[in-house]
PDB file of C-alpha atoms and ligand atoms in Angstrom:
ATOM      1  CA  MET S  12     -29.132  59.215  46.888  1.00 78.00           C
ATOM      2  CA  ALA S  13     -26.295  56.933  47.857  1.00 91.00           C
ATOM      3  CA  ALA S  14     -22.737  58.188  47.963  1.00 96.00           C
ATOM      4  CA  GLU S  15     -20.466  57.076  45.154  1.00 98.00           C
ATOM      5  CA  ILE S  16     -16.947  55.852  45.847  1.00 98.00           C
ATOM      6  CA  ARG S  17     -14.153  55.504  43.315  1.00 98.00           C
ATOM      7  CA  THR S  18     -11.011  53.468  43.945  1.00 98.00           C
ATOM      8  CA  PHE S  19      -7.790  53.768  41.942  1.00 97.00           C
ATOM      9  CA  THR S  20      -4.044  53.308  42.314  1.00 97.00           C
ATOM     10  CA  CYS S  21      -1.617  56.079  43.273  1.00 97.00           C
ATOM     11  CA  LEU S  22       2.191  55.860  43.418  1.00 97.00           C
ATOM     12  CA  ASN S  23       3.152  52.139  43.573  1.00 95.00           C
ATOM     13  CA  ASP S  24       0.669  50.551  45.930  1.00 97.00           C
ATOM     14  CA  ASN S  25      -1.312  53.383  47.553  1.00 98.00           C
ATOM     15  CA  PHE S  26      -5.049  53.530  47.034  1.00 98.00           C
ATOM     16  CA  GLY S  27      -6.662  56.753  45.883  1.00 98.00           C
ATOM     17  CA  TYR S  28     -10.287  57.211  46.940  1.00 98.00           C
ATOM     18  CA  LEU S  29     -12.956  59.704  45.978  1.00 98.00           C
ATOM     19  CA  ILE S  30     -16.291  59.859  47.793  1.00 98.00           C
ATOM     20  CA  HIS S  31     -18.998  61.851  46.025  1.00 98.00           C
ATOM     21  CA  ASP S  32     -22.328  63.163  47.278  1.00 98.00           C
ATOM     22  CA  PRO S  33     -24.792  63.215  44.338  1.00 97.00           C
ATOM     23  CA  ALA S  34     -27.198  65.463  46.294  1.00 97.00           C
ATOM     24  CA  THR S  35     -24.762  68.381  46.629  1.00 98.00           C
ATOM     25  CA  ARG S  36     -22.065  67.302  44.134  1.00 98.00           C
ATOM     26  CA  ALA S  37     -19.474  67.613  46.917  1.00 98.00           C
ATOM     27  CA  THR S  38     -16.481  65.318  46.433  1.00 98.00           C
ATOM     28  CA  ALA S  39     -13.747  64.418  48.903  1.00 98.00           C
ATOM     29  CA  SER S  40     -10.446  62.729  48.278  1.00 98.00           C
ATOM     30  CA  ILE S  41      -9.332  60.525  51.155  1.00 98.00           C
ATOM     31  CA  ASP S  42      -5.660  61.444  51.414  1.00 98.00           C
ATOM     32  CA  ALA S  43      -3.774  62.657  48.374  1.00 98.00           C
ATOM     33  CA  PRO S  44      -0.796  60.404  47.635  1.00 98.00           C
ATOM     34  CA  GLU S  45      -0.143  62.259  44.350  1.00 98.00           C
ATOM     35  CA  ALA S  46      -2.208  64.702  42.307  1.00 98.00           C
ATOM     36  CA  GLY S  47      -2.101  63.038  38.848  1.00 98.00           C
ATOM     37  CA  PRO S  48      -4.369  59.999  39.303  1.00 98.00           C
ATOM     38  CA  ILE S  49      -6.770  62.009  41.497  1.00 98.00           C
ATOM     39  CA  LEU S  50      -7.100  64.722  38.836  1.00 98.00           C
ATOM     40  CA  LYS S  51      -7.687  62.034  36.216  1.00 98.00           C
ATOM     41  CA  ALA S  52     -10.401  60.347  38.290  1.00 98.00           C
ATOM     42  CA  LEU S  53     -12.125  63.702  38.922  1.00 98.00           C
ATOM     43  CA  GLU S  54     -12.048  64.569  35.224  1.00 98.00           C
ATOM     44  CA  ARG S  55     -13.338  61.131  34.243  1.00 98.00           C
ATOM     45  CA  GLU S  56     -16.371  61.617  36.522  1.00 98.00           C
ATOM     46  CA  GLY S  57     -16.855  65.336  35.923  1.00 98.00           C
ATOM     47  CA  TRP S  58     -16.560  65.984  39.654  1.00 98.00           C
ATOM     48  CA  GLN S  59     -15.110  69.051  41.413  1.00 98.00           C
ATOM     49  CA  LEU S  60     -12.933  68.392  44.440  1.00 98.00           C
ATOM     50  CA  THR S  61     -14.384  70.151  47.500  1.00 98.00           C
ATOM     51  CA  ASP S  62     -12.487  68.460  50.338  1.00 98.00           C
ATOM     52  CA  ILE S  63      -9.391  66.440  51.131  1.00 98.00           C
ATOM     53  CA  LEU S  64      -9.569  64.328  54.283  1.00 98.00           C
ATOM     54  CA  ILE S  65      -6.045  63.535  55.435  1.00 98.00           C
ATOM     55  CA  THR S  66      -5.352  60.575  57.710  1.00 98.00           C
ATOM     56  CA  HIS S  67      -1.711  61.171  58.697  1.00 97.00           C
ATOM     57  CA  HIS S  68       1.398  63.114  57.822  1.00 96.00           C
ATOM     58  CA  HIS S  69       3.336  60.556  55.738  1.00 97.00           C
ATOM     59  CA  GLY S  70       4.446  61.769  52.327  1.00 97.00           C
ATOM     60  CA  ASP S  71       2.593  59.013  50.460  1.00 98.00           C
ATOM     61  CA  HIS S  72      -0.677  60.381  51.894  1.00 98.00           C
ATOM     62  CA  VAL S  73      -0.155  64.139  51.503  1.00 97.00           C
ATOM     63  CA  GLY S  74       2.103  64.461  48.418  1.00 97.00           C
ATOM     64  CA  GLY S  75      -0.695  65.741  46.162  1.00 98.00           C
ATOM     65  CA  VAL S  76      -2.368  68.161  48.575  1.00 98.00           C
ATOM     66  CA  ALA S  77      -0.687  71.405  47.488  1.00 97.00           C
ATOM     67  CA  GLU S  78      -1.375  70.884  43.767  1.00 98.00           C
ATOM     68  CA  LEU S  79      -5.014  69.844  44.314  1.00 98.00           C
ATOM     69  CA  LYS S  80      -5.656  72.743  46.667  1.00 98.00           C
ATOM     70  CA  GLN S  81      -4.247  75.174  44.166  1.00 97.00           C
ATOM     71  CA  LYS S  82      -6.408  73.819  41.357  1.00 97.00           C
ATOM     72  CA  TYR S  83      -9.725  73.378  43.229  1.00 98.00           C
ATOM     73  CA  ASN S  84      -9.332  75.678  46.238  1.00 97.00           C
ATOM     74  CA  CYS S  85     -10.739  72.762  48.225  1.00 98.00           C
ATOM     75  CA  ARG S  86     -10.864  72.530  51.999  1.00 98.00           C
ATOM     76  CA  VAL S  87      -8.088  70.473  53.569  1.00 98.00           C
ATOM     77  CA  VAL S  88      -9.012  68.561  56.718  1.00 98.00           C
ATOM     78  CA  ALA S  89      -6.234  67.005  58.782  1.00 97.00           C
ATOM     79  CA  PRO S  90      -5.646  65.522  62.208  1.00 96.00           C
ATOM     80  CA  HIS S  91      -5.066  67.851  65.086  1.00 91.00           C
ATOM     81  CA  ASP S  92      -1.488  67.409  66.242  1.00 78.00           C
ATOM     82  CA  LYS S  93       0.778  70.055  67.766  1.00 66.00           C
ATOM     83  CA  THR S  94       3.838  68.610  66.057  1.00 68.00           C
ATOM     84  CA  THR S  95       2.099  68.059  62.773  1.00 68.00           C
ATOM     85  CA  ARG S  96       4.043  68.525  59.577  1.00 82.00           C
ATOM     86  CA  ILE S  97       0.998  68.705  57.319  1.00 89.00           C
ATOM     87  CA  ALA S  98       0.788  71.960  55.341  1.00 88.00           C
ATOM     88  CA  ASN S  99      -2.146  73.813  53.704  1.00 92.00           C
ATOM     89  CA  VAL S 100      -4.631  72.702  56.383  1.00 94.00           C
ATOM     90  CA  ASP S 101      -7.974  74.533  56.781  1.00 95.00           C
ATOM     91  CA  LEU S 102      -9.579  72.414  59.473  1.00 96.00           C
ATOM     92  CA  ARG S 103      -7.931  70.370  62.231  1.00 96.00           C
ATOM     93  CA  VAL S 104      -9.961  67.500  63.617  1.00 96.00           C
ATOM     94  CA  ALA S 105      -9.810  65.318  66.710  1.00 96.00           C
ATOM     95  CA  ASN S 106     -11.595  62.242  68.008  1.00 96.00           C
ATOM     96  CA  ALA S 107     -15.411  62.206  67.541  1.00 96.00           C
ATOM     97  CA  ASP S 108     -15.447  65.359  65.397  1.00 98.00           C
ATOM     98  CA  VAL S 109     -17.850  65.126  62.468  1.00 98.00           C
ATOM     99  CA  VAL S 110     -16.802  66.521  59.090  1.00 98.00           C
ATOM    100  CA  LYS S 111     -19.342  67.335  56.392  1.00 98.00           C
ATOM    101  CA  VAL S 112     -18.693  66.457  52.775  1.00 98.00           C
ATOM    102  CA  GLY S 113     -21.743  68.078  51.252  1.00 98.00           C
ATOM    103  CA  SER S 114     -24.535  66.216  53.009  1.00 98.00           C
ATOM    104  CA  LEU S 115     -22.327  63.235  53.892  1.00 98.00           C
ATOM    105  CA  LEU S 116     -21.020  62.957  57.444  1.00 98.00           C
ATOM    106  CA  ALA S 117     -17.563  61.639  58.288  1.00 98.00           C
ATOM    107  CA  ARG S 118     -16.868  60.798  61.899  1.00 98.00           C
ATOM    108  CA  VAL S 119     -13.260  61.116  63.042  1.00 98.00           C
ATOM    109  CA  LEU S 120     -11.686  58.285  65.001  1.00 98.00           C
ATOM    110  CA  GLU S 121      -8.213  58.847  66.394  1.00 98.00           C
ATOM    111  CA  THR S 122      -6.288  55.665  65.599  1.00 98.00           C
ATOM    112  CA  PRO S 123      -2.664  56.372  66.605  1.00 97.00           C
ATOM    113  CA  GLY S 124       0.188  53.885  66.471  1.00 97.00           C
ATOM    114  CA  HIS S 125       1.423  53.887  62.853  1.00 98.00           C
ATOM    115  CA  THR S 126       1.905  57.624  63.479  1.00 96.00           C
ATOM    116  CA  LEU S 127       0.801  59.606  66.514  1.00 95.00           C
ATOM    117  CA  ASP S 128      -1.467  61.808  64.406  1.00 95.00           C
ATOM    118  CA  HIS S 129      -3.260  59.019  62.505  1.00 97.00           C
ATOM    119  CA  VAL S 130      -7.050  59.324  62.218  1.00 98.00           C
ATOM    120  CA  SER S 131      -9.607  57.158  60.427  1.00 98.00           C
ATOM    121  CA  TYR S 132     -12.796  58.492  58.837  1.00 98.00           C
ATOM    122  CA  VAL S 133     -16.101  56.658  59.343  1.00 98.00           C
ATOM    123  CA  PHE S 134     -19.098  57.402  57.113  1.00 98.00           C
ATOM    124  CA  ASP S 135     -21.731  55.702  59.269  1.00 98.00           C
ATOM    125  CA  THR S 136     -24.686  56.143  56.908  1.00 97.00           C
ATOM    126  CA  GLU S 137     -22.615  54.745  54.032  1.00 98.00           C
ATOM    127  CA  LYS S 138     -21.263  51.931  56.288  1.00 98.00           C
ATOM    128  CA  THR S 139     -17.807  52.878  55.098  1.00 98.00           C
ATOM    129  CA  LEU S 140     -14.480  53.059  56.939  1.00 98.00           C
ATOM    130  CA  PHE S 141     -11.348  54.720  55.566  1.00 98.00           C
ATOM    131  CA  ALA S 142      -8.604  53.340  57.811  1.00 98.00           C
ATOM    132  CA  ALA S 143      -5.494  54.304  55.773  1.00 98.00           C
ATOM    133  CA  ASP S 144      -2.388  52.794  57.412  1.00 98.00           C
ATOM    134  CA  THR S 145      -3.977  51.628  60.668  1.00 98.00           C
ATOM    135  CA  LEU S 146      -5.933  48.634  59.394  1.00 98.00           C
ATOM    136  CA  PHE S 147      -5.160  46.872  56.123  1.00 98.00           C
ATOM    137  CA  SER S 148      -7.039  43.923  54.712  1.00 98.00           C
ATOM    138  CA  ILE S 149      -5.549  40.897  56.564  1.00 98.00           C
ATOM    139  CA  GLY S 150      -2.902  43.200  58.023  1.00 98.00           C
ATOM    140  CA  CYS S 151      -2.199  46.417  59.823  1.00 98.00           C
ATOM    141  CA  GLY S 152       0.235  49.293  59.517  1.00 98.00           C
ATOM    142  CA  ARG S 153       3.736  49.248  60.893  1.00 98.00           C
ATOM    143  CA  VAL S 154       4.024  50.828  64.312  1.00 98.00           C
ATOM    144  CA  PHE S 155       6.419  53.715  63.652  1.00 97.00           C
ATOM    145  CA  GLU S 156       5.613  56.391  66.203  1.00 96.00           C
ATOM    146  CA  GLY S 157       3.392  54.752  68.815  1.00 97.00           C
ATOM    147  CA  ASP S 158       3.797  51.498  70.698  1.00 98.00           C
ATOM    148  CA  TYR S 159       2.065  48.136  70.488  1.00 98.00           C
ATOM    149  CA  PRO S 160      -0.565  48.756  73.198  1.00 98.00           C
ATOM    150  CA  MET S 161      -1.477  52.043  71.472  1.00 98.00           C
ATOM    151  CA  MET S 162      -1.839  50.389  68.053  1.00 98.00           C
ATOM    152  CA  TRP S 163      -3.773  47.454  69.505  1.00 98.00           C
ATOM    153  CA  ASP S 164      -6.150  49.947  71.123  1.00 98.00           C
ATOM    154  CA  SER S 165      -6.669  51.663  67.767  1.00 98.00           C
ATOM    155  CA  LEU S 166      -7.427  48.323  66.113  1.00 98.00           C
ATOM    156  CA  LEU S 167      -9.976  47.568  68.847  1.00 98.00           C
ATOM    157  CA  LYS S 168     -11.708  50.883  68.072  1.00 98.00           C
ATOM    158  CA  LEU S 169     -12.051  49.823  64.427  1.00 98.00           C
ATOM    159  CA  ARG S 170     -13.034  46.266  65.345  1.00 98.00           C
ATOM    160  CA  ALA S 171     -15.947  47.722  67.333  1.00 98.00           C
ATOM    161  CA  LEU S 172     -17.581  48.947  64.109  1.00 98.00           C
ATOM    162  CA  PRO S 173     -20.381  46.776  62.649  1.00 98.00           C
ATOM    163  CA  ASP S 174     -19.628  43.719  60.501  1.00 98.00           C
ATOM    164  CA  ASP S 175     -21.369  45.127  57.433  1.00 98.00           C
ATOM    165  CA  PHE S 176     -19.080  48.175  57.206  1.00 98.00           C
ATOM    166  CA  LYS S 177     -16.725  48.241  54.235  1.00 98.00           C
ATOM    167  CA  LEU S 178     -12.999  48.699  54.841  1.00 98.00           C
ATOM    168  CA  TYR S 179     -11.050  50.969  52.479  1.00 98.00           C
ATOM    169  CA  CYS S 180      -7.390  50.964  53.499  1.00 98.00           C
ATOM    170  CA  GLY S 181      -4.307  52.897  52.422  1.00 98.00           C
ATOM    171  CA  HIS S 182      -2.352  50.287  50.485  1.00 98.00           C
ATOM    172  CA  GLU S 183      -2.734  47.207  48.303  1.00 97.00           C
ATOM    173  CA  TYR S 184      -0.765  44.950  50.634  1.00 97.00           C
ATOM    174  CA  THR S 185      -3.373  42.202  50.909  1.00 98.00           C
ATOM    175  CA  ALA S 186      -1.513  39.406  49.073  1.00 97.00           C
ATOM    176  CA  SER S 187       1.611  39.846  51.190  1.00 97.00           C
ATOM    177  CA  ASN S 188      -0.517  40.093  54.337  1.00 98.00           C
ATOM    178  CA  VAL S 189      -2.293  36.838  53.476  1.00 98.00           C
ATOM    179  CA  LYS S 190       1.021  35.082  52.922  1.00 98.00           C
ATOM    180  CA  PHE S 191       2.212  36.118  56.378  1.00 98.00           C
ATOM    181  CA  ALA S 192      -1.112  35.450  58.136  1.00 98.00           C
ATOM    182  CA  LEU S 193      -1.150  31.854  56.871  1.00 97.00           C
ATOM    183  CA  THR S 194       2.152  31.249  58.712  1.00 96.00           C
ATOM    184  CA  VAL S 195       0.662  32.179  62.108  1.00 95.00           C
ATOM    185  CA  ASP S 196      -3.033  31.322  61.635  1.00 94.00           C
ATOM    186  CA  PRO S 197      -2.961  28.408  59.137  1.00 95.00           C
ATOM    187  CA  ASP S 198      -6.107  26.612  60.317  1.00 95.00           C
ATOM    188  CA  ASN S 199      -8.383  29.664  60.054  1.00 97.00           C
ATOM    189  CA  ALA S 200     -11.058  28.805  57.455  1.00 97.00           C
ATOM    190  CA  ALA S 201     -12.036  32.466  56.985  1.00 98.00           C
ATOM    191  CA  LEU S 202      -8.413  33.315  56.213  1.00 98.00           C
ATOM    192  CA  GLN S 203      -8.162  30.418  53.759  1.00 98.00           C
ATOM    193  CA  ALA S 204     -11.299  31.666  51.997  1.00 98.00           C
ATOM    194  CA  ARG S 205      -9.912  35.200  51.825  1.00 98.00           C
ATOM    195  CA  ALA S 206      -6.589  33.827  50.501  1.00 98.00           C
ATOM    196  CA  ALA S 207      -8.397  32.129  47.607  1.00 98.00           C
ATOM    197  CA  GLU S 208     -10.393  35.284  46.878  1.00 97.00           C
ATOM    198  CA  VAL S 209      -7.266  37.477  46.916  1.00 98.00           C
ATOM    199  CA  THR S 210      -5.421  35.117  44.561  1.00 97.00           C
ATOM    200  CA  ARG S 211      -8.335  35.321  42.132  1.00 98.00           C
ATOM    201  CA  LEU S 212      -8.667  39.132  42.354  1.00 97.00           C
ATOM    202  CA  ARG S 213      -4.944  39.734  41.865  1.00 95.00           C
ATOM    203  CA  ALA S 214      -4.840  37.313  38.908  1.00 96.00           C
ATOM    204  CA  GLU S 215      -7.572  39.458  37.333  1.00 97.00           C
ATOM    205  CA  ASN S 216      -5.593  42.591  38.237  1.00 94.00           C
ATOM    206  CA  LYS S 217      -8.459  43.813  40.447  1.00 96.00           C
ATOM    207  CA  PRO S 218      -8.127  45.589  43.795  1.00 97.00           C
ATOM    208  CA  THR S 219      -8.747  43.494  46.923  1.00 98.00           C
ATOM    209  CA  ILE S 220     -10.567  46.477  48.461  1.00 97.00           C
ATOM    210  CA  PRO S 221     -13.127  47.042  49.870  1.00 98.00           C
ATOM    211  CA  SER S 222     -13.481  44.126  52.236  1.00 97.00           C
ATOM    212  CA  LEU S 223     -16.163  43.662  54.863  1.00 98.00           C
ATOM    213  CA  LEU S 224     -15.239  44.400  58.440  1.00 98.00           C
ATOM    214  CA  GLY S 225     -16.979  41.209  59.571  1.00 98.00           C
ATOM    215  CA  ASP S 226     -14.684  39.187  57.282  1.00 98.00           C
ATOM    216  CA  GLU S 227     -11.638  41.066  58.611  1.00 98.00           C
ATOM    217  CA  LYS S 228     -12.667  40.272  62.195  1.00 98.00           C
ATOM    218  CA  ARG S 229     -12.662  36.573  61.310  1.00 98.00           C
ATOM    219  CA  ALA S 230      -9.710  36.428  58.906  1.00 98.00           C
ATOM    220  CA  ASN S 231      -7.276  39.201  59.941  1.00 98.00           C
ATOM    221  CA  VAL S 232      -4.907  37.769  62.532  1.00 98.00           C
ATOM    222  CA  PHE S 233      -3.972  41.273  63.753  1.00 98.00           C
ATOM    223  CA  LEU S 234      -7.587  41.711  64.885  1.00 98.00           C
ATOM    224  CA  ARG S 235      -7.428  38.305  66.605  1.00 97.00           C
ATOM    225  CA  ALA S 236      -4.530  38.912  69.002  1.00 97.00           C
ATOM    226  CA  ASP S 237      -6.887  38.295  71.941  1.00 97.00           C
ATOM    227  CA  GLU S 238      -7.918  34.857  70.584  1.00 95.00           C
ATOM    228  CA  PRO S 239      -6.465  32.088  72.764  1.00 95.00           C
ATOM    229  CA  SER S 240      -5.710  29.983  69.658  1.00 94.00           C
ATOM    230  CA  VAL S 241      -3.527  32.751  68.189  1.00 96.00           C
ATOM    231  CA  ALA S 242      -1.638  33.224  71.473  1.00 96.00           C
ATOM    232  CA  ALA S 243      -1.124  29.450  71.674  1.00 95.00           C
ATOM    233  CA  ARG S 244       0.333  29.353  68.141  1.00 95.00           C
ATOM    234  CA  LEU S 245       2.916  31.928  69.230  1.00 96.00           C
ATOM    235  CA  HIS S 246       3.634  30.012  72.466  1.00 96.00           C
ATOM    236  CA  MET S 247       2.216  32.968  74.401  1.00 97.00           C
ATOM    237  CA  LYS S 248      -0.690  31.287  76.219  1.00 95.00           C
ATOM    238  CA  GLY S 249      -2.224  33.669  78.745  1.00 93.00           C
ATOM    239  CA  ALA S 250      -0.199  36.654  77.520  1.00 96.00           C
ATOM    240  CA  ASP S 251      -1.695  40.121  77.241  1.00 96.00           C
ATOM    241  CA  ALA S 252      -3.411  40.767  73.880  1.00 98.00           C
ATOM    242  CA  ALA S 253      -1.226  43.821  73.218  1.00 98.00           C
ATOM    243  CA  ALA S 254       1.881  41.669  73.717  1.00 98.00           C
ATOM    244  CA  VAL S 255       0.537  39.009  71.347  1.00 98.00           C
ATOM    245  CA  PHE S 256      -0.246  41.764  68.863  1.00 98.00           C
ATOM    246  CA  GLY S 257       3.315  43.107  69.256  1.00 98.00           C
ATOM    247  CA  GLU S 258       4.773  39.660  68.571  1.00 98.00           C
ATOM    248  CA  LEU S 259       2.624  39.334  65.422  1.00 98.00           C
ATOM    249  CA  ARG S 260       3.749  42.749  64.212  1.00 98.00           C
ATOM    250  CA  GLU S 261       7.440  41.944  64.877  1.00 97.00           C
ATOM    251  CA  ARG S 262       7.163  38.703  62.966  1.00 97.00           C
ATOM    252  CA  LYS S 263       5.504  40.470  60.054  1.00 97.00           C
ATOM    253  CA  ASN S 264       8.284  43.087  60.049  1.00 96.00           C
ATOM    254  CA  LYS S 265      10.813  40.292  59.631  1.00 94.00           C
ATOM    255  CA  SER S 266       8.800  38.281  57.096  1.00 91.00           C
TER     256      SER S 266
HETATM  257 ZN1  LIG M 306       1.792  55.856  56.481  1.00 95.51          ZN
HETATM  258 FE1  LIG M 307       1.118  54.842  53.648  1.00 95.51          FE
END
């Protein structure tokens, strides 16, 4: 039986995600921005929360953990990090660890840069990637704790996943990301197609997530920092991909 995924809004623009295993009735929340919408989604489905898979320590990803843990006594899985500020953790994970959610398997990928502790969770059988604040649709997270080469490396790890994997990211930032991407990658037909799709989805008040990783590889300029045409646009011909990525990120910060 295929896993079921539910997507909903938390806080202002965070995504809440539940992944449910019909075989065992295990259910994981990917991050816990706030308890309210997650409780509502669980009640709507009649699911019991068994696990919370945390991606990084930011408040908008862990704010609901304590309340959910108290109510469901669920297991809390979080990145291994000596300086971590995440509380209520039962299991610390590092790169290549595999976490079970019932009979579903989540592979841990360390994707630092946005924060040093950031991990992404890959459900290979379900062809599903939860990338939180590392990779957004047509964008990427701000680089707060790491540096540009570190973040670029993390994006390359995610780019190495197959094209038919679905991307579930941490925030609904797609429209703003598209607007910026068109300023630096205006001739990209895949980006133009995604722009039209995003305009339509937002007009219908629908989420822009999930997207396909193959489409992101073609349309997301932050995954294209090693494309000569992108470097040329930034007048950085021949520059290192991490430097081109850094320039893109700086421009987005100022946009
Ligand atoms: Zn964050
Ligand atoms: Fe966030």
